[in-house]
Short mmCIF file of C-alpha atoms and ligand atoms in Angstrom, two decimals:
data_model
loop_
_atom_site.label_atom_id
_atom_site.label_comp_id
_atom_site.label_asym_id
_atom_site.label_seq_id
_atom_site.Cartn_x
_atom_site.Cartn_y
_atom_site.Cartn_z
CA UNK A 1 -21.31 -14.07 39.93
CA UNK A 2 -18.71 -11.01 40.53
CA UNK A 3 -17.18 -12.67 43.22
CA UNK A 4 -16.81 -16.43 41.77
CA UNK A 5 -14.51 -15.34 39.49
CA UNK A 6 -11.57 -16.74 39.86
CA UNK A 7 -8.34 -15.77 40.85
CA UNK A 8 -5.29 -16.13 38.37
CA UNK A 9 -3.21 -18.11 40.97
CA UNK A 10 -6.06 -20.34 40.99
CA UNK A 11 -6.63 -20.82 37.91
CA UNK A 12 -3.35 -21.72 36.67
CA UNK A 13 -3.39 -24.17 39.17
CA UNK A 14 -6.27 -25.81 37.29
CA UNK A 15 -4.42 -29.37 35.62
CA UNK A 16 -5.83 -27.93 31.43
CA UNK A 17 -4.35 -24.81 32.44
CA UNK A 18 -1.16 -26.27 34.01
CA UNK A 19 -0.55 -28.23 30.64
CA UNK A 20 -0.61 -25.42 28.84
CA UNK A 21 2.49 -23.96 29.78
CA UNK A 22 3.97 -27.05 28.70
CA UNK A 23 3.45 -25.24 25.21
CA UNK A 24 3.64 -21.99 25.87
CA UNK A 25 5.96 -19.66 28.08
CA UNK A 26 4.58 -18.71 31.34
CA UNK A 27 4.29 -15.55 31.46
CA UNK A 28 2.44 -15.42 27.87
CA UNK A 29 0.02 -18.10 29.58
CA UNK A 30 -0.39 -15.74 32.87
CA UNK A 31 -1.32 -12.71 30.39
CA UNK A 32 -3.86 -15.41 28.42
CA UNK A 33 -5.43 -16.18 31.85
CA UNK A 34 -5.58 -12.62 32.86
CA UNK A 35 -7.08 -11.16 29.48
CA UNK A 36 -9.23 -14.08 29.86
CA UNK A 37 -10.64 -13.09 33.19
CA UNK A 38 -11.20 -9.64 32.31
CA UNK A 39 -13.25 -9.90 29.57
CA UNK A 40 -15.49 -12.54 31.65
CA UNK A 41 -15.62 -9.27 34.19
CA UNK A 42 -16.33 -7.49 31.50
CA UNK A 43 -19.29 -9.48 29.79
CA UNK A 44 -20.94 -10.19 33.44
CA UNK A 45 -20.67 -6.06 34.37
CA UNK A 46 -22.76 -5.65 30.79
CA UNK A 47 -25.28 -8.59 31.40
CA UNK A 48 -24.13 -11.09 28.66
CA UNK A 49 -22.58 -13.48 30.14
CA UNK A 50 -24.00 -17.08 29.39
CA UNK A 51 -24.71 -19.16 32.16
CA UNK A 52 -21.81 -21.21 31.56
CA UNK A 53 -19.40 -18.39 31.71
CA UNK A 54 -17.58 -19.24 34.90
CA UNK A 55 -17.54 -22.99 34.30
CA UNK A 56 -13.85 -24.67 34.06
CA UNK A 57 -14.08 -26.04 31.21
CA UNK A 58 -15.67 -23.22 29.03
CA UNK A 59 -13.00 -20.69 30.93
CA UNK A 60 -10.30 -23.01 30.19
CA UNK A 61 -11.08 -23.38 26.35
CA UNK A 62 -11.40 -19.08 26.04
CA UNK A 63 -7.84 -19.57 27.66
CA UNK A 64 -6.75 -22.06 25.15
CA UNK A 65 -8.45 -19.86 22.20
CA UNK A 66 -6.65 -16.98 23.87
CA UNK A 67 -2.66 -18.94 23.67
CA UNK A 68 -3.49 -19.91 20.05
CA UNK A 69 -4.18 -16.55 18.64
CA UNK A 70 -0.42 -14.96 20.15
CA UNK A 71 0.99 -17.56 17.43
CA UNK A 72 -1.27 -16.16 14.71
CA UNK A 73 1.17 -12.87 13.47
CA UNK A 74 -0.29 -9.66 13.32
CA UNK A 75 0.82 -9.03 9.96
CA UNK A 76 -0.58 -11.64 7.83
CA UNK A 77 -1.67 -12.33 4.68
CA UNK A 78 -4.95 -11.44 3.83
CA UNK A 79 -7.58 -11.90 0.35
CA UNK A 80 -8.27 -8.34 -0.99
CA UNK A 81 -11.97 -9.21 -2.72
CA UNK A 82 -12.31 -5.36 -2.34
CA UNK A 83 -11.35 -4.49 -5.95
CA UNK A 84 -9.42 -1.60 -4.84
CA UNK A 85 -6.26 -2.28 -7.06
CA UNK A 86 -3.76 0.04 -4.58
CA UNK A 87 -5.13 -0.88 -1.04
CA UNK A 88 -3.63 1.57 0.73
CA UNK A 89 -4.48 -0.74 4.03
CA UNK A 90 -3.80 -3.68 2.79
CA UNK A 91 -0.24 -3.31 1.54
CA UNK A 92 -0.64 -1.72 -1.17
CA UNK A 93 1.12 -2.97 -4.76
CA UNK A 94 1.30 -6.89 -4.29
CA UNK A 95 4.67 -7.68 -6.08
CA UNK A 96 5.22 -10.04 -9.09
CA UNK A 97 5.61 -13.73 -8.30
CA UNK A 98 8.63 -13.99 -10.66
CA UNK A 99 10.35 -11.97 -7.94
CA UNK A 100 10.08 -14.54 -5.03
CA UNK A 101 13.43 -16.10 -5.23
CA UNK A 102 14.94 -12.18 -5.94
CA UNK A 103 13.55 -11.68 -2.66
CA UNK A 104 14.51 -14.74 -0.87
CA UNK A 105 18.04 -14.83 -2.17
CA UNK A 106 18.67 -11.21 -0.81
CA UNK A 107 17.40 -11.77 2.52
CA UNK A 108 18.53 -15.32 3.30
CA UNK A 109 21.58 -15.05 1.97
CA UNK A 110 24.70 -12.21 1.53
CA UNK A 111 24.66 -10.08 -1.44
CA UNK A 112 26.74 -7.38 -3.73
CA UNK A 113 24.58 -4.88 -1.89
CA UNK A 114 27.61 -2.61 -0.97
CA UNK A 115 30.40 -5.11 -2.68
CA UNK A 116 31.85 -4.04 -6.76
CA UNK A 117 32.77 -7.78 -7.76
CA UNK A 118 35.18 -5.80 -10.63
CA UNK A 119 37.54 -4.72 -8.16
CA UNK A 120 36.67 -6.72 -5.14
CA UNK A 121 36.41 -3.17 -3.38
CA UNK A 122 32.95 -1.21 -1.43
CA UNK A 123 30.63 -0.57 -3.84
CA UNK A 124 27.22 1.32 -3.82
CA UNK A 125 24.22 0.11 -2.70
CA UNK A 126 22.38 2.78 -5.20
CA UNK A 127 24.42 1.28 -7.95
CA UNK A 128 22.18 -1.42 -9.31
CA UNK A 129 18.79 0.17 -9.61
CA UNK A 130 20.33 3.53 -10.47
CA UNK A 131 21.31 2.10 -13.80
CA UNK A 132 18.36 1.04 -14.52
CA UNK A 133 15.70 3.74 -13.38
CA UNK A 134 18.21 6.58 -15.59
CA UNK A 135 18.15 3.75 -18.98
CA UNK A 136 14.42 2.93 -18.43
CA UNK A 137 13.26 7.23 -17.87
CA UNK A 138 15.80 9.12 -19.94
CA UNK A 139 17.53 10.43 -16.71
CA UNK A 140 20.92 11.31 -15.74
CA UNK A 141 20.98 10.36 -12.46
CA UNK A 142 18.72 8.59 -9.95
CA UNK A 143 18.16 8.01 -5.87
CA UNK A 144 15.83 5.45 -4.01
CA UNK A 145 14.96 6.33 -0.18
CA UNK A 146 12.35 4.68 1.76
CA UNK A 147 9.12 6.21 0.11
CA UNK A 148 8.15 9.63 -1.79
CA UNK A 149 7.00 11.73 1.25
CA UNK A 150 10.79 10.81 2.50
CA UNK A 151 12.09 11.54 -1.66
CA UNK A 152 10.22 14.94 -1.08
CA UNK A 153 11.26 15.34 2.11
CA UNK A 154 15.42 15.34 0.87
CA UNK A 155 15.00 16.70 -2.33
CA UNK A 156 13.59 20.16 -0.46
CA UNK A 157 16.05 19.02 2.50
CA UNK A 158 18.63 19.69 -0.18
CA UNK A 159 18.04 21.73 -2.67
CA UNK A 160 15.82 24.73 -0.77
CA UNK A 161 16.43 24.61 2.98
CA UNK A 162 16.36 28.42 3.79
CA UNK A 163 15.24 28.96 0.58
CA UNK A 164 11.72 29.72 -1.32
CA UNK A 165 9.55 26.97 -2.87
CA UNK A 166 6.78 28.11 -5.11
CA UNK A 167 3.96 25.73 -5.42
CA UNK A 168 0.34 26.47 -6.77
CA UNK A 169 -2.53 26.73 -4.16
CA UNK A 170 -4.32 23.70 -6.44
CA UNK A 171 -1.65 21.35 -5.61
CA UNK A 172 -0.97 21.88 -1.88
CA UNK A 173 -2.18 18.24 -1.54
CA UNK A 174 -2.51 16.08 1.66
CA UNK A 175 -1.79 12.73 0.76
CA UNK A 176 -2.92 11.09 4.16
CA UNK A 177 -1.07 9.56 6.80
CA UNK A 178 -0.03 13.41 7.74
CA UNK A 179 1.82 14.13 4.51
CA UNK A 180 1.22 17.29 3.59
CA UNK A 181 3.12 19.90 1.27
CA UNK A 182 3.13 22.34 3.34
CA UNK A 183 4.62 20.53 6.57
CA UNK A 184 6.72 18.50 4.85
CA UNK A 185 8.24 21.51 3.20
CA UNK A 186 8.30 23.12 7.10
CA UNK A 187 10.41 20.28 7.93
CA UNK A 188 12.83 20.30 5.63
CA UNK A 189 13.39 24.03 6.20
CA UNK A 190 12.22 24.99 2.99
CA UNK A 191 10.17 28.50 2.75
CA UNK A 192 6.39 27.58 0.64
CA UNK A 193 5.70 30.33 -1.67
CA UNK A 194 1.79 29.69 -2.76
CA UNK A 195 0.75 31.04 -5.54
CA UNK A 196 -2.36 30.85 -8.15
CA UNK A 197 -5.95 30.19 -6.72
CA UNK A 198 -7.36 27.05 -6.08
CA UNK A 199 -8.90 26.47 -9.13
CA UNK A 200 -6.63 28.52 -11.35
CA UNK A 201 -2.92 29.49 -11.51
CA UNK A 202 -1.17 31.35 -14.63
CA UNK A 203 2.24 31.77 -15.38
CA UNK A 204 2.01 35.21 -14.69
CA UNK A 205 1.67 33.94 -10.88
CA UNK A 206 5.15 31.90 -11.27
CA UNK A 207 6.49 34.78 -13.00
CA UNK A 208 6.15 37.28 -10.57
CA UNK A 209 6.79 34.76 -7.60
CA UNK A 210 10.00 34.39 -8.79
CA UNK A 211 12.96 36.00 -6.55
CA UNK A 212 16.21 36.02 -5.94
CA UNK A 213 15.33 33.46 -2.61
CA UNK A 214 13.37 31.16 -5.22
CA UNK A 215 15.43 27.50 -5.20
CA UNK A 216 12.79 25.89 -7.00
CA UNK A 217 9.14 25.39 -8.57
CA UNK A 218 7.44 22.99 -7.58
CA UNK A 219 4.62 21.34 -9.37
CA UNK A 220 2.82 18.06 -7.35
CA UNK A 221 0.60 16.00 -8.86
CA UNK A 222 -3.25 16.19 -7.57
CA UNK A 223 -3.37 12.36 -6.88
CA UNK A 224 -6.22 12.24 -4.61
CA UNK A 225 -8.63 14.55 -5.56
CA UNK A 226 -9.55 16.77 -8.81
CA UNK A 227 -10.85 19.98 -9.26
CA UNK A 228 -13.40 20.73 -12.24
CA UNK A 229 -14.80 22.70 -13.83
CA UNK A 230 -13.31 26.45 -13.92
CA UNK A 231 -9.97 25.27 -13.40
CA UNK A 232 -6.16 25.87 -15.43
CA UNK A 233 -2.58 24.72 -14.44
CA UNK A 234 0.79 25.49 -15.59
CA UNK A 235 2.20 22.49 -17.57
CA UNK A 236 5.40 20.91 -16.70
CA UNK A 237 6.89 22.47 -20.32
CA UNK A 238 5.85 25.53 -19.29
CA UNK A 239 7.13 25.83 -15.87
CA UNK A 240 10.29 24.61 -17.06
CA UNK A 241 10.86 27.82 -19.89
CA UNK A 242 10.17 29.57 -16.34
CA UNK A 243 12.63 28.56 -14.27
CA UNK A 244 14.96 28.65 -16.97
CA UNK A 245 14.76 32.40 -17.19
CA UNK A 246 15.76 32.82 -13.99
CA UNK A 247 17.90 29.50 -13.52
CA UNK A 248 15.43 28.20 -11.18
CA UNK A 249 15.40 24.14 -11.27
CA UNK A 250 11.80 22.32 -11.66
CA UNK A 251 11.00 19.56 -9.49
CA UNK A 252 7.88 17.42 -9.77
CA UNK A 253 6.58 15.02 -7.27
CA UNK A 254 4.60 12.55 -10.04
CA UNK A 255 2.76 11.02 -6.64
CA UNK A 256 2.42 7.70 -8.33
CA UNK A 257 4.79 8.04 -11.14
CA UNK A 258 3.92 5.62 -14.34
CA UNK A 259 6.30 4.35 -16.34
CA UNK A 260 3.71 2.88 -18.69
CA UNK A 261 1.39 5.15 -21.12
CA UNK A 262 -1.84 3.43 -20.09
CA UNK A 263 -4.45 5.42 -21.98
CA UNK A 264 -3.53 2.80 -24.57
CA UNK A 265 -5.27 0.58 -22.25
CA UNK A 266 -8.66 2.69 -21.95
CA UNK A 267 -7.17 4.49 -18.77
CA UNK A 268 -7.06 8.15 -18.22
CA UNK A 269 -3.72 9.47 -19.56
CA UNK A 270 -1.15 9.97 -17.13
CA UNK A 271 1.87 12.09 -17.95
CA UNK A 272 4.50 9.27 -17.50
CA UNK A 273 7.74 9.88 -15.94
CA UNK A 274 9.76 9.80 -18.25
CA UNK A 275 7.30 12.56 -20.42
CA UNK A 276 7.91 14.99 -17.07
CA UNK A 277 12.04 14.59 -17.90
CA UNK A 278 11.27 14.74 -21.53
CA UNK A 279 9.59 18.23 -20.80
CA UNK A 280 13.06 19.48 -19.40
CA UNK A 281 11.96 18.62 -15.79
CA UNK A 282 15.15 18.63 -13.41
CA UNK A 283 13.78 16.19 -10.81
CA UNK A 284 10.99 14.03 -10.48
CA UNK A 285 9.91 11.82 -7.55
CA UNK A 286 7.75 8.66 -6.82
CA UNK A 287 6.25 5.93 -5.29
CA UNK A 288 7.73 3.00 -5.83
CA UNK A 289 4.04 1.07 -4.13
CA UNK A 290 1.86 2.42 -6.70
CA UNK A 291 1.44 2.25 -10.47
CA UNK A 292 5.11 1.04 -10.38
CA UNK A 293 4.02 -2.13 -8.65
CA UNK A 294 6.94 -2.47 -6.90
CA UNK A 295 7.96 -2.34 -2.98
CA UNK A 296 7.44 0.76 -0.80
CA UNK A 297 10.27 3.08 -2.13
CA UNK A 298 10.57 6.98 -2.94
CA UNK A 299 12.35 7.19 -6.24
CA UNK A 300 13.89 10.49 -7.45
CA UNK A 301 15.33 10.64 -11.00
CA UNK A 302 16.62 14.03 -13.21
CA UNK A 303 19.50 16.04 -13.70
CA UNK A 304 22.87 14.90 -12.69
CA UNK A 305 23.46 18.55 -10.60
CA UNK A 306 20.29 17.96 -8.64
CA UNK A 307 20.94 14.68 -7.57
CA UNK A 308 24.49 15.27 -6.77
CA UNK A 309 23.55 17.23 -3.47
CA UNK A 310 21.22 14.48 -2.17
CA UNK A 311 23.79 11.85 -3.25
CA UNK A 312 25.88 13.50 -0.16
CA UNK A 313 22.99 14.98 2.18
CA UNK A 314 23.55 13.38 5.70
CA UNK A 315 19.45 12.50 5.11
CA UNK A 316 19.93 9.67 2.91
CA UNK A 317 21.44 7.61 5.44
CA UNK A 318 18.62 8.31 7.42
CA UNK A 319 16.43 7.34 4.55
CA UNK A 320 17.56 4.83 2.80
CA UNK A 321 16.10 1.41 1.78
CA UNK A 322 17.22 -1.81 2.87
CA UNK A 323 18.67 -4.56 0.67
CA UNK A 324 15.30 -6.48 0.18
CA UNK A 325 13.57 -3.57 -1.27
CA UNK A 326 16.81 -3.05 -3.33
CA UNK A 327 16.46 -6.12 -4.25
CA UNK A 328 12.68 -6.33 -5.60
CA UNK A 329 13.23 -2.66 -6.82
CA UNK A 330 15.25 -3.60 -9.38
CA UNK A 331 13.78 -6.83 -10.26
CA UNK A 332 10.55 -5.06 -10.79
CA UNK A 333 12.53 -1.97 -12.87
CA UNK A 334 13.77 -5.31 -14.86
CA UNK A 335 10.64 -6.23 -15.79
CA UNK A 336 9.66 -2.99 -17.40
CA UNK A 337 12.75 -2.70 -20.13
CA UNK A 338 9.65 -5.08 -21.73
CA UNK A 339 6.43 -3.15 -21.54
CA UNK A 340 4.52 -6.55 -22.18
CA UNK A 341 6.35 -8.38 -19.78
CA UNK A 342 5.56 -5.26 -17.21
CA UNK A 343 1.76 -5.37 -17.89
CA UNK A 344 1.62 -9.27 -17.79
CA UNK A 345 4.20 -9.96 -14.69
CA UNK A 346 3.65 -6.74 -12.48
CA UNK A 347 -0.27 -8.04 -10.48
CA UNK A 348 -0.90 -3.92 -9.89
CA UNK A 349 -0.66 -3.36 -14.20
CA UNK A 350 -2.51 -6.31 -14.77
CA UNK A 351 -5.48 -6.02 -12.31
CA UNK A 352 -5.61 -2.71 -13.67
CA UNK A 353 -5.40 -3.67 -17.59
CA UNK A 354 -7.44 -6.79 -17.55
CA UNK A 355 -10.39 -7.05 -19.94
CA UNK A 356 -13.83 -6.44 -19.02
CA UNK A 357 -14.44 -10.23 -21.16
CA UNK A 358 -11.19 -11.72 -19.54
CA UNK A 359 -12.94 -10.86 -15.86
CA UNK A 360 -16.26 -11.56 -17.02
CA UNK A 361 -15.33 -15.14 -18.14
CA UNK A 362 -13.25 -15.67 -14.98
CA UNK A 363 -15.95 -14.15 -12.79
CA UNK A 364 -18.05 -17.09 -14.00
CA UNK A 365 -15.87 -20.18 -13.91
CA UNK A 366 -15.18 -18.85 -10.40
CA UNK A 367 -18.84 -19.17 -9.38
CA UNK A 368 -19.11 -22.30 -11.04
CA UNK A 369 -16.21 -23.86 -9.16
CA UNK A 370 -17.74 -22.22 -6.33
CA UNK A 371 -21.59 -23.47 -6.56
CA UNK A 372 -20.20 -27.06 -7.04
CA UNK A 373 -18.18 -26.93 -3.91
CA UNK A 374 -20.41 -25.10 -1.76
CA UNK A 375 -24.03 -26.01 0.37
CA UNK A 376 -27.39 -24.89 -1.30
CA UNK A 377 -27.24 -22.43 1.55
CA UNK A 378 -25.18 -20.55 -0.06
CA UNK A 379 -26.29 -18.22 -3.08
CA UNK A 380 -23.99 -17.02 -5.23
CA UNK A 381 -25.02 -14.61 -8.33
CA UNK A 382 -22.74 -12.49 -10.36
CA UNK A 383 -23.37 -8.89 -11.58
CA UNK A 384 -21.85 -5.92 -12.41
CA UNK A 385 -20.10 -2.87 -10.84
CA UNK A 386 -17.33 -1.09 -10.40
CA UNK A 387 -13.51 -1.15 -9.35
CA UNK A 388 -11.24 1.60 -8.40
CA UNK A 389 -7.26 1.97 -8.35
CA UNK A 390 -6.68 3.29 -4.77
CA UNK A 391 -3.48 4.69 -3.38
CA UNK A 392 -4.71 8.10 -4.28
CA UNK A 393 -4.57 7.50 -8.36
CA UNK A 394 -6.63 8.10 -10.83
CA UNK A 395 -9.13 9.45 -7.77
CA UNK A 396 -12.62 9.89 -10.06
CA UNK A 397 -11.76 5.94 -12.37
CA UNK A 398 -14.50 3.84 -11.81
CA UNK A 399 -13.20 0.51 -13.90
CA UNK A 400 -16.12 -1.59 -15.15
CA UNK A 401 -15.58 -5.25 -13.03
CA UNK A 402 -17.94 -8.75 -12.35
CA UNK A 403 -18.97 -8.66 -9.05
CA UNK A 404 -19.62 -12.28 -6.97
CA UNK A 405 -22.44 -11.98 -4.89
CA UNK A 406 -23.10 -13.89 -1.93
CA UNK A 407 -25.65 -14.66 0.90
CA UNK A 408 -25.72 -17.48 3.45
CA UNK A 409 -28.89 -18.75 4.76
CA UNK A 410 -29.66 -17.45 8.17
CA UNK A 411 -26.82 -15.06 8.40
CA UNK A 412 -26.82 -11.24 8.05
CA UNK A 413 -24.82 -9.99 4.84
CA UNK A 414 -22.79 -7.84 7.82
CA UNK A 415 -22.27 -11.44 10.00
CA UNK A 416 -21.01 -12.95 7.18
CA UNK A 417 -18.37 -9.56 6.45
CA UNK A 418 -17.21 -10.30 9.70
CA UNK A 419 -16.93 -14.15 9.68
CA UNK A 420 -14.93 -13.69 6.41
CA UNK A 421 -12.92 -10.92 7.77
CA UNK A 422 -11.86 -12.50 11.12
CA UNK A 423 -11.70 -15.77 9.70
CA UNK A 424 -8.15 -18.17 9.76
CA UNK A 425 -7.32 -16.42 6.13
CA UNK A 426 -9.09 -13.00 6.29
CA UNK A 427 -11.19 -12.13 3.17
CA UNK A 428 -12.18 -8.98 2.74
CA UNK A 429 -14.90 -8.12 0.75
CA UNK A 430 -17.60 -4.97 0.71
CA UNK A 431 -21.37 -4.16 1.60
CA UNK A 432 -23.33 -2.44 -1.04
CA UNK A 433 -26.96 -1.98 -0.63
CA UNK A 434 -27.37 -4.41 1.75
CA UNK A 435 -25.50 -7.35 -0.31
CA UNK A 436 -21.84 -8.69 0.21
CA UNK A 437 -19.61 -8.66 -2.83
CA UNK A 438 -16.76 -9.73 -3.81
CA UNK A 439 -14.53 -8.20 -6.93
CA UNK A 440 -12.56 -10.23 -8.45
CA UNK A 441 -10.15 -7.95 -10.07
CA UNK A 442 -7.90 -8.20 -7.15
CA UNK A 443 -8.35 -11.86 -6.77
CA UNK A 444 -6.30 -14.72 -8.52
CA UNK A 445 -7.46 -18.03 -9.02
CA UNK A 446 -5.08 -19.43 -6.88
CA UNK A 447 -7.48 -17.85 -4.09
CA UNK A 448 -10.70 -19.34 -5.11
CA UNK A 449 -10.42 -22.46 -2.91
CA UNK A 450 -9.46 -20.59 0.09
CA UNK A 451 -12.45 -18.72 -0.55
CA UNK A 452 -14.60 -21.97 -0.54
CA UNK A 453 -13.20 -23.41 2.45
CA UNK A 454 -13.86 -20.23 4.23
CA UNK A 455 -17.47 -20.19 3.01
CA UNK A 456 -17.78 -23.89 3.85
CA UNK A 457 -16.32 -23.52 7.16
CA UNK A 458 -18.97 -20.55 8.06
CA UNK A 459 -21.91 -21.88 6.15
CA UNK A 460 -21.94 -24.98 7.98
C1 PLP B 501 1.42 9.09 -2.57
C2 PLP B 501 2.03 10.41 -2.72
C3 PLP B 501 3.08 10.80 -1.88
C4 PLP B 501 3.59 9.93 -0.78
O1 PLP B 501 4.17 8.78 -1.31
P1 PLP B 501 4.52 7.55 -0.34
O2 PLP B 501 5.31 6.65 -1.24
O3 PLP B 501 3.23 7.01 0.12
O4 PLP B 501 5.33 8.12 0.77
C5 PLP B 501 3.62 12.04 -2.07
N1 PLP B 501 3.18 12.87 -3.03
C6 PLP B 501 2.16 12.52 -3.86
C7 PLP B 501 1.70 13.50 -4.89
C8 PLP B 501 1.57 11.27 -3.74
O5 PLP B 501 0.57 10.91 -4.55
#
């Protein structure tokens, strides 16, 4: 059977084949055939090849199937039924829908991005968020790069290359994705001073850390992990009557950085940023992807003198966001000067604020939509469980959530994971104990009828 496989020359010869390329370029349709070949190689060399395998016509259609997924993008839009609010794989913060024409307008069309209509001169792209971020945290001054490990990465770049760092042993954090503390303080030049044990660091450690090399403390926020039990930090407050007995500034990188108190919605209080300035912090830094609910962005904000330095570094250029991200930055910073507005408007606030009653009831109108719609081979029951943030936050939050469960006669819960998953829309959704579930926490209504045509499509 080895040997009847067809050549490529021969096969694009074939008249289907030949009509192909009347759609797509050549030399995608020689790389279809190829591919196509090989994995018929491949299948026959492992013994499970159907019978069929080598016929024209079934050969031809894998080629066909082959062409039609190079149109489907790579990056595509996908339904998160995970319930992990800050998906850290699948894009993390989904932004507001009163931002779409924001985001349109900026990249379809020219913009003030670098233009002062006052005096019809160059103006700064920083300009319009900057504004903002200092009115909306109580700062002086304020930068936006690409993302925090790149707002770490220039604040150390320019306020302690050469110079020591002192950070506690409890928060030399890896974030994943290779950002660690420690290298990203290597590359920026910066020398890491650890002090304190894992579990415990005093002021006394800070204290006698201190040195005439010292160009800052640094305190990072934990975001992925906790320690308990025997455990004490230095508060920001503290740290700060510290460094200002030697003149040493404070930096803190808030990791997720919320602008929102949210323990007023039964979440775990989260020093906010603008209570780290309030404590007499000189810089703080964060992700503009995660509580914020905003686009990938690093965001720095303090003291006028500490931002000055990065204002200039030849790093920013390097680092700095484009005008689409500009763009929805500030739209989303816009929506906060209303705190309501914020948690209602901003999807990552509200997934993460919504009711237990509110998901409960929409939980259930979801699977009664859904039972009308779909074939009694389908079995649907709701129950509870649990969501969680992602993104590294709140790392030990398990929210309360309705959970949709669903089975499909005659196929495995993990067949129908995967039919769902590599589907036309991909929904992902979890395995627990043997069931698929989907949360609907991170799913609006608007994608309940995808849902049931994809369950339609696979059921039948
Ligand atoms: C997430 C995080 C980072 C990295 O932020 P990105 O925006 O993903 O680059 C850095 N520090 C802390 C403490 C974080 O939680």
């Amino acid at each position: 059977m080895l040997r009847n496989i067809p050549k490529v020359d021969k096969v694009l010869e074939w008249p289907e084949v030949r009509s192909f390329l009347e759609e797509y370029p050549r030399p995608v349709v020689i790389s279809a055939v190829r591919d196509t070949l090989d994995l018929v190689r491949a299948e026959l060399l492992r013994g499970e090849a159907a019978p069929e395998s080598l016929e024209k016509k079934t050969v031809a259609g894998r080629i066909r199937s082959a062409l039609a997924r190079t149109n489907t993008p790579g990056l595509r839009r996908v339904i998160n039924g995970t319930g992990v609010i800050l998906h850290t794989n699948l894009g993390r913060a989904p932004l507001s829908e009163s931002l779409r024409d924001t985001m349109l307008d900026a990249a379809f069309g020219y913009s003030t991005l670098e233009f002062d209509l006052e005096t019809g001169a160059r103006g700064s792209r920083a300009v319009h968020v900057e504004k903002l971020l200092c009115s909306l945290t109580g700062a002086e001054a304020a930068v936006v790069v690409n993302n925090n490990a790149a707002a770490v990465l220039l604040a150390l770049s320019a306020l302690a290359r050469g110079k020591e760092v002192i950070v506690s042993r409890g928060e030399l954090v890896e974030i994943g994705g290779s950002f660690r503390i420690p290298e990203v303080m290597e590359q920026s030049g910066a020398i890491l001073r650890e002090v304190g044990a894992t579990n415990r660091t005093h002021p006394r450690d800070y204290r006698s850390a201190v040195n005439t090399e010292t160009a800052l403390l640094l305190k990072v926020h934990t975001s992925n992990f906790a320690v308990v039990g025997f455990t004490s930090d230095v508060s920001t407050a503290v740290l700060v009557t510290i460094g200002r007995e030697s003149s040493v500034p404070v930096m803190v990188d808030a990791g997720s950085g919320s602008l929102v108190n949210l323990s007023a919605h039964g979440l775990p209080g989260e020093t906010t940023v603008q209570e780290y300035l309030a404590a007499g912090a000189d810089l703080v830094t964060f992700s503009g992807d995660k509580l914020l609910g905003g686009p990938q962005a690093g965001i720095l904000v303090g003291k006028r003198s500490c931002l000055e330095s990065m204002k200039k570094h030849p790093l920013l250029r390097a680092l700095r966001v484009d005008k689409v991200t500009l763009a929805t930055l500030e739209g989303t910073l816009h929506l906060y000067r209303d705190e309501r507005q914020a948690l209602l408007r901003i999807p990552s606030l509200r997934m993460l604020t919504v009711t237990g009653d509110e998901l409960a009831s929409r939980t259930k109108s979801a699977v009664r939509r859904m039972r009308r719609a779909l074939p009694t081979t389908v079995t649907l029951k709701t129950l509870p469980g649990f969501s969680q943030v992602g993104g590294g936050t709140f790392p030990l939050l398990e929210i309360p959530t309705s959970l949709i469960s669903i089975s499909v006669a005659g196929l495995s819960p993990q067949q129908l994971e995967q039919k769902l998953r590599t589907g036309p829309l991909p929904i992902i959704g979890r395995i627990s104990h043997g069931i698929f579930l989907l949360d609907l926490r991170t799913v609006t209504d608007k994608d309940i009828p995808e849902i049931i045509s994809a369950i339609v499509s696979i059921a039948s």
